Amino acid sequence: MTRRLYWEDMYLREFDAMVVSVAGQRVVLDQTAFNPRGGGLVSDSGTLAGQRVAEVVKEGEEIYHVIELQDAMVAGTQVHGVLDWDRRYRIMKMHTAAHILSAVVNGETGALITGNQISPDESRVDFNLDDFDRDKMSHYIDKVNEAVARELEVKTFFMKREEALAAPGFVKLANAMPPSLEILRIVQIGDVDTQADGGVHVKNTREIGEVRGLRTDNKGKSNRRLYFTVQ
Ligand SMILES: [Zn+2]
């Protein structure tokens, strides 16, 4: 299994790795700092041995780097990877903000998250909410910015599945994780949110800056979408 350097250090921008296998455009490495698409997050991009990494995808536990014009990478060779850092850092900010937004809306209304899409420029979280409009959105965004301004520390750690299921507060998401996972990665944002989560976050909410609500979209009662961005 590929060692996930992005879990050990979410601020790692460059790394060295060995090519484990190559199939067409898809390259598997022994370790990687590229966070694959998943959990609503778009994938990282960048370069590997100077070649463009268009996308990174995860199938089962295997991570595939999709190289645009792959022709030079051979199993057993060393390669250097470089992330598009500006893009990745915005994804980290957006993702952390999305967790805070989810916690705020869930705390005030009990609404559950029915979907999310985290992208560098614009992100959204979907809720099952009866009552939703622009004023409500502004109120939730204000609450998010209050939490962000408290400069909350974001911690990640690993926990046995049964212990996570027994802890109050994150049973719901632990249950949503594939049952094959014995050990869950937990992300804790101060006293605001604790979840089982495989994605990339900032270390402190102060890095997010300011969250701005962009618009709302009603896709049915179980799908109220709130679009936002970070500055
Ligand atoms: Zn997440």
Short mmCIF file of C-alpha atoms and ligand atoms in Angstrom, two decimals:
data_model
loop_
_atom_site.label_atom_id
_atom_site.label_comp_id
_atom_site.label_asym_id
_atom_site.label_seq_id
_atom_site.Cartn_x
_atom_site.Cartn_y
_atom_site.Cartn_z
CA MET A 1 0.00 0.00 0.00
CA THR A 2 1.22 3.51 -0.84
CA ARG A 3 2.48 5.41 2.19
CA ARG A 4 0.31 8.50 2.62
CA LEU A 5 2.76 11.32 3.19
CA TYR A 6 -0.15 13.81 3.12
CA TRP A 7 -1.39 12.31 6.38
CA GLU A 8 2.02 12.60 8.06
CA ASP A 9 2.63 16.17 6.90
CA MET A 10 -0.21 18.04 5.19
CA TYR A 11 2.22 20.87 4.35
CA LEU A 12 4.61 18.69 2.33
CA ARG A 13 4.94 20.25 -1.14
CA GLU A 14 7.69 18.09 -2.69
CA PHE A 15 8.77 14.49 -2.15
CA ASP A 16 10.82 11.63 -3.57
CA ALA A 17 9.29 8.26 -4.27
CA MET A 18 9.84 4.99 -6.10
CA VAL A 19 7.63 3.90 -8.97
CA VAL A 20 5.93 0.64 -7.96
CA SER A 21 3.93 0.02 -11.13
CA VAL A 22 2.92 1.69 -14.39
CA ALA A 23 -0.20 0.85 -16.41
CA GLY A 24 -0.76 3.23 -19.32
CA GLN A 25 -1.09 6.69 -17.80
CA ARG A 26 -1.57 5.40 -14.26
CA VAL A 27 1.43 5.35 -11.95
CA VAL A 28 1.56 3.82 -8.46
CA LEU A 29 4.25 5.04 -6.05
CA ASP A 30 5.62 3.60 -2.80
CA GLN A 31 4.74 6.91 -1.10
CA THR A 32 2.97 10.11 -2.13
CA ALA A 33 2.09 13.63 -0.97
CA PHE A 34 -0.68 13.87 -3.62
CA ASN A 35 -4.09 13.69 -1.97
CA PRO A 36 -6.45 11.68 -4.21
CA ARG A 37 -9.99 12.70 -5.17
CA GLY A 38 -12.50 11.53 -2.58
CA GLY A 39 -14.75 12.50 0.30
CA GLY A 40 -15.98 15.44 -1.78
CA LEU A 41 -12.48 16.82 -2.28
CA VAL A 42 -11.05 17.35 -5.76
CA SER A 43 -7.65 15.74 -6.21
CA ASP A 44 -4.27 17.45 -6.06
CA SER A 45 -2.36 18.20 -9.23
CA GLY A 46 1.31 18.93 -9.91
CA THR A 47 4.25 17.16 -11.54
CA LEU A 48 6.00 13.83 -11.22
CA ALA A 49 9.49 13.58 -12.77
CA GLY A 50 8.59 16.83 -14.57
CA GLN A 51 5.45 15.36 -16.13
CA ARG A 52 1.99 16.73 -15.49
CA VAL A 53 -0.13 14.92 -12.90
CA ALA A 54 -3.63 15.62 -14.18
CA GLU A 55 -5.46 13.79 -11.43
CA VAL A 56 -4.95 11.41 -8.54
CA VAL A 57 -7.58 8.75 -7.90
CA LYS A 58 -8.09 6.11 -5.26
CA GLU A 59 -9.56 2.69 -6.04
CA GLY A 60 -9.92 0.55 -2.96
CA GLU A 61 -6.76 1.41 -1.03
CA GLU A 62 -4.65 1.90 -4.17
CA ILE A 63 -3.64 5.43 -5.23
CA TYR A 64 -3.14 6.11 -8.96
CA HIS A 65 -1.38 9.18 -10.34
CA VAL A 66 -2.83 9.90 -13.78
CA ILE A 67 0.00 11.35 -15.87
CA GLU A 68 -0.93 13.41 -18.93
CA LEU A 69 1.63 12.15 -21.44
CA GLN A 70 3.16 9.28 -19.53
CA ASP A 71 6.07 7.79 -21.46
CA ALA A 72 9.13 7.82 -19.23
CA MET A 73 8.20 6.31 -15.90
CA VAL A 74 9.35 2.77 -15.26
CA ALA A 75 8.76 0.59 -12.22
CA GLY A 76 11.74 0.58 -9.89
CA THR A 77 12.95 4.11 -10.72
CA GLN A 78 13.04 7.11 -8.38
CA VAL A 79 10.88 10.14 -9.17
CA HIS A 80 10.45 13.59 -7.64
CA GLY A 81 6.93 14.92 -7.08
CA VAL A 82 5.90 18.57 -6.79
CA LEU A 83 2.40 19.64 -5.79
CA ASP A 84 0.53 22.68 -7.15
CA TRP A 85 0.75 24.18 -3.68
CA ASP A 86 -1.55 27.20 -4.09
CA ARG A 87 -4.34 24.89 -5.20
CA ARG A 88 -3.70 22.35 -2.41
CA TYR A 89 -3.51 25.03 0.30
CA ARG A 90 -6.87 26.46 -0.81
CA ILE A 91 -8.37 22.96 -0.71
CA MET A 92 -7.08 22.60 2.88
CA LYS A 93 -8.67 25.92 3.89
CA MET A 94 -11.95 25.16 2.08
CA HIS A 95 -12.18 21.69 3.59
CA THR A 96 -11.59 22.92 7.15
CA ALA A 97 -14.17 25.68 6.60
CA ALA A 98 -16.65 23.09 5.28
CA HIS A 99 -16.33 21.07 8.48
CA ILE A 100 -16.98 24.16 10.61
CA LEU A 101 -19.98 25.12 8.45
CA SER A 102 -21.40 21.60 8.76
CA ALA A 103 -20.96 21.70 12.54
CA VAL A 104 -22.63 25.13 12.79
CA VAL A 105 -25.66 24.15 10.69
CA ASN A 106 -25.98 20.76 12.37
CA GLY A 107 -25.68 22.36 15.81
CA GLU A 108 -28.38 24.95 15.12
CA THR A 109 -30.85 22.86 13.13
CA GLY A 110 -29.95 19.19 13.53
CA ALA A 111 -29.67 19.01 9.71
CA LEU A 112 -27.45 16.30 8.26
CA ILE A 113 -24.97 16.71 5.45
CA THR A 114 -26.19 15.05 2.27
CA GLY A 115 -23.26 15.97 0.04
CA ASN A 116 -20.30 18.27 -0.44
CA GLN A 117 -17.87 19.42 -3.11
CA ILE A 118 -14.56 20.99 -2.07
CA SER A 119 -12.73 22.84 -4.86
CA PRO A 120 -10.02 25.53 -4.73
CA ASP A 121 -12.21 28.39 -5.99
CA GLU A 122 -15.70 27.57 -4.77
CA SER A 123 -17.05 24.87 -2.46
CA ARG A 124 -20.44 23.75 -1.30
CA VAL A 125 -22.10 21.73 1.44
CA ASP A 126 -25.58 20.21 1.03
CA PHE A 127 -27.99 19.83 3.95
CA ASN A 128 -31.39 18.27 4.53
CA LEU A 129 -33.09 21.42 5.79
CA ASP A 130 -36.73 22.52 5.80
CA ASP A 131 -36.08 26.17 6.15
CA PHE A 132 -33.33 27.82 4.19
CA ASP A 133 -32.72 31.20 2.58
CA ARG A 134 -30.10 33.92 2.10
CA ASP A 135 -30.60 35.42 5.59
CA LYS A 136 -30.09 32.03 7.19
CA MET A 137 -26.98 31.54 5.07
CA SER A 138 -25.50 34.86 6.26
CA HIS A 139 -26.21 33.88 9.84
CA TYR A 140 -24.44 30.52 9.48
CA ILE A 141 -21.46 32.13 7.72
CA ASP A 142 -21.16 34.69 10.55
CA LYS A 143 -21.05 31.83 13.04
CA VAL A 144 -18.38 30.08 10.94
CA ASN A 145 -16.25 33.24 10.92
CA GLU A 146 -16.62 33.56 14.70
CA ALA A 147 -15.22 30.05 15.08
CA VAL A 148 -12.42 30.74 12.55
CA ALA A 149 -11.43 33.90 14.46
CA ARG A 150 -11.02 31.86 17.65
CA GLU A 151 -7.83 30.43 16.08
CA LEU A 152 -8.77 26.83 16.82
CA GLU A 153 -6.16 24.13 16.56
CA VAL A 154 -6.89 21.31 14.12
CA LYS A 155 -5.60 17.93 15.28
CA THR A 156 -5.47 14.62 13.45
CA PHE A 157 -4.97 11.25 15.10
CA PHE A 158 -5.79 7.59 14.60
CA MET A 159 -8.30 5.61 16.62
CA LYS A 160 -9.61 2.08 16.65
CA ARG A 161 -12.98 1.84 14.95
CA GLU A 162 -14.82 0.49 18.01
CA GLU A 163 -13.39 3.26 20.21
CA ALA A 164 -14.48 5.90 17.70
CA LEU A 165 -17.96 4.36 17.55
CA ALA A 166 -18.18 4.49 21.35
CA ALA A 167 -17.15 8.16 21.58
CA PRO A 168 -20.04 10.63 21.58
CA GLY A 169 -20.28 13.02 18.66
CA PHE A 170 -18.69 11.13 15.82
CA VAL A 171 -20.61 7.89 15.74
CA LYS A 172 -22.53 9.02 12.66
CA LEU A 173 -19.48 9.56 10.49
CA ALA A 174 -17.51 6.64 11.86
CA ASN A 175 -20.47 4.52 10.76
CA ALA A 176 -20.24 5.99 7.28
CA MET A 177 -16.63 4.89 6.90
CA PRO A 178 -16.05 1.58 5.05
CA PRO A 179 -16.38 -1.31 7.56
CA SER A 180 -13.06 -2.69 6.26
CA LEU A 181 -11.24 0.14 8.04
CA GLU A 182 -10.15 -1.05 11.48
CA ILE A 183 -8.30 2.14 12.29
CA LEU A 184 -9.98 5.49 11.58
CA ARG A 185 -8.27 8.81 11.07
CA ILE A 186 -9.95 11.41 13.25
CA VAL A 187 -9.89 15.15 12.56
CA GLN A 188 -10.70 17.45 15.48
CA ILE A 189 -11.25 21.20 15.03
CA GLY A 190 -10.99 22.73 18.50
CA ASP A 191 -14.27 22.19 20.36
CA VAL A 192 -16.31 22.67 17.17
CA ASP A 193 -16.10 19.43 15.21
CA THR A 194 -14.73 15.89 15.49
CA GLN A 195 -15.06 13.47 12.59
CA ALA A 196 -13.55 10.42 10.97
CA ASP A 197 -12.01 11.90 7.83
CA GLY A 198 -9.27 11.13 5.31
CA GLY A 199 -8.89 14.61 3.83
CA VAL A 200 -6.40 17.46 4.15
CA HIS A 201 -6.89 20.37 6.57
CA VAL A 202 -5.01 23.42 7.87
CA LYS A 203 -3.38 23.21 11.32
CA ASN A 204 -5.11 26.27 12.73
CA THR A 205 -8.35 27.97 11.70
CA ARG A 206 -6.55 31.33 11.56
CA GLU A 207 -5.06 30.15 8.24
CA ILE A 208 -8.53 30.14 6.68
CA GLY A 209 -8.80 33.94 6.87
CA GLU A 210 -12.39 34.84 6.10
CA VAL A 211 -15.22 32.64 4.82
CA ARG A 212 -17.68 34.26 2.40
CA GLY A 213 -21.12 32.89 1.57
CA LEU A 214 -21.70 33.01 -2.19
CA ARG A 215 -25.21 31.73 -2.85
CA THR A 216 -27.77 29.09 -2.01
CA ASP A 217 -29.44 26.58 -4.25
CA ASN A 218 -32.52 24.47 -3.55
CA LYS A 219 -32.28 21.02 -5.09
CA GLY A 220 -35.17 19.64 -3.05
CA LYS A 221 -35.77 19.34 0.67
CA SER A 222 -32.89 16.96 1.31
CA ASN A 223 -30.53 18.98 -0.84
CA ARG A 224 -30.19 22.64 0.20
CA ARG A 225 -26.87 23.76 -1.15
CA LEU A 226 -24.72 26.44 0.38
CA TYR A 227 -21.84 27.75 -1.76
CA PHE A 228 -18.91 29.51 -0.13
CA THR A 229 -15.31 30.54 -0.66
CA VAL A 230 -12.34 31.57 1.48
CA GLN A 231 -10.21 34.65 1.16
ZN ZN B 1 -13.89 16.20 5.53
#
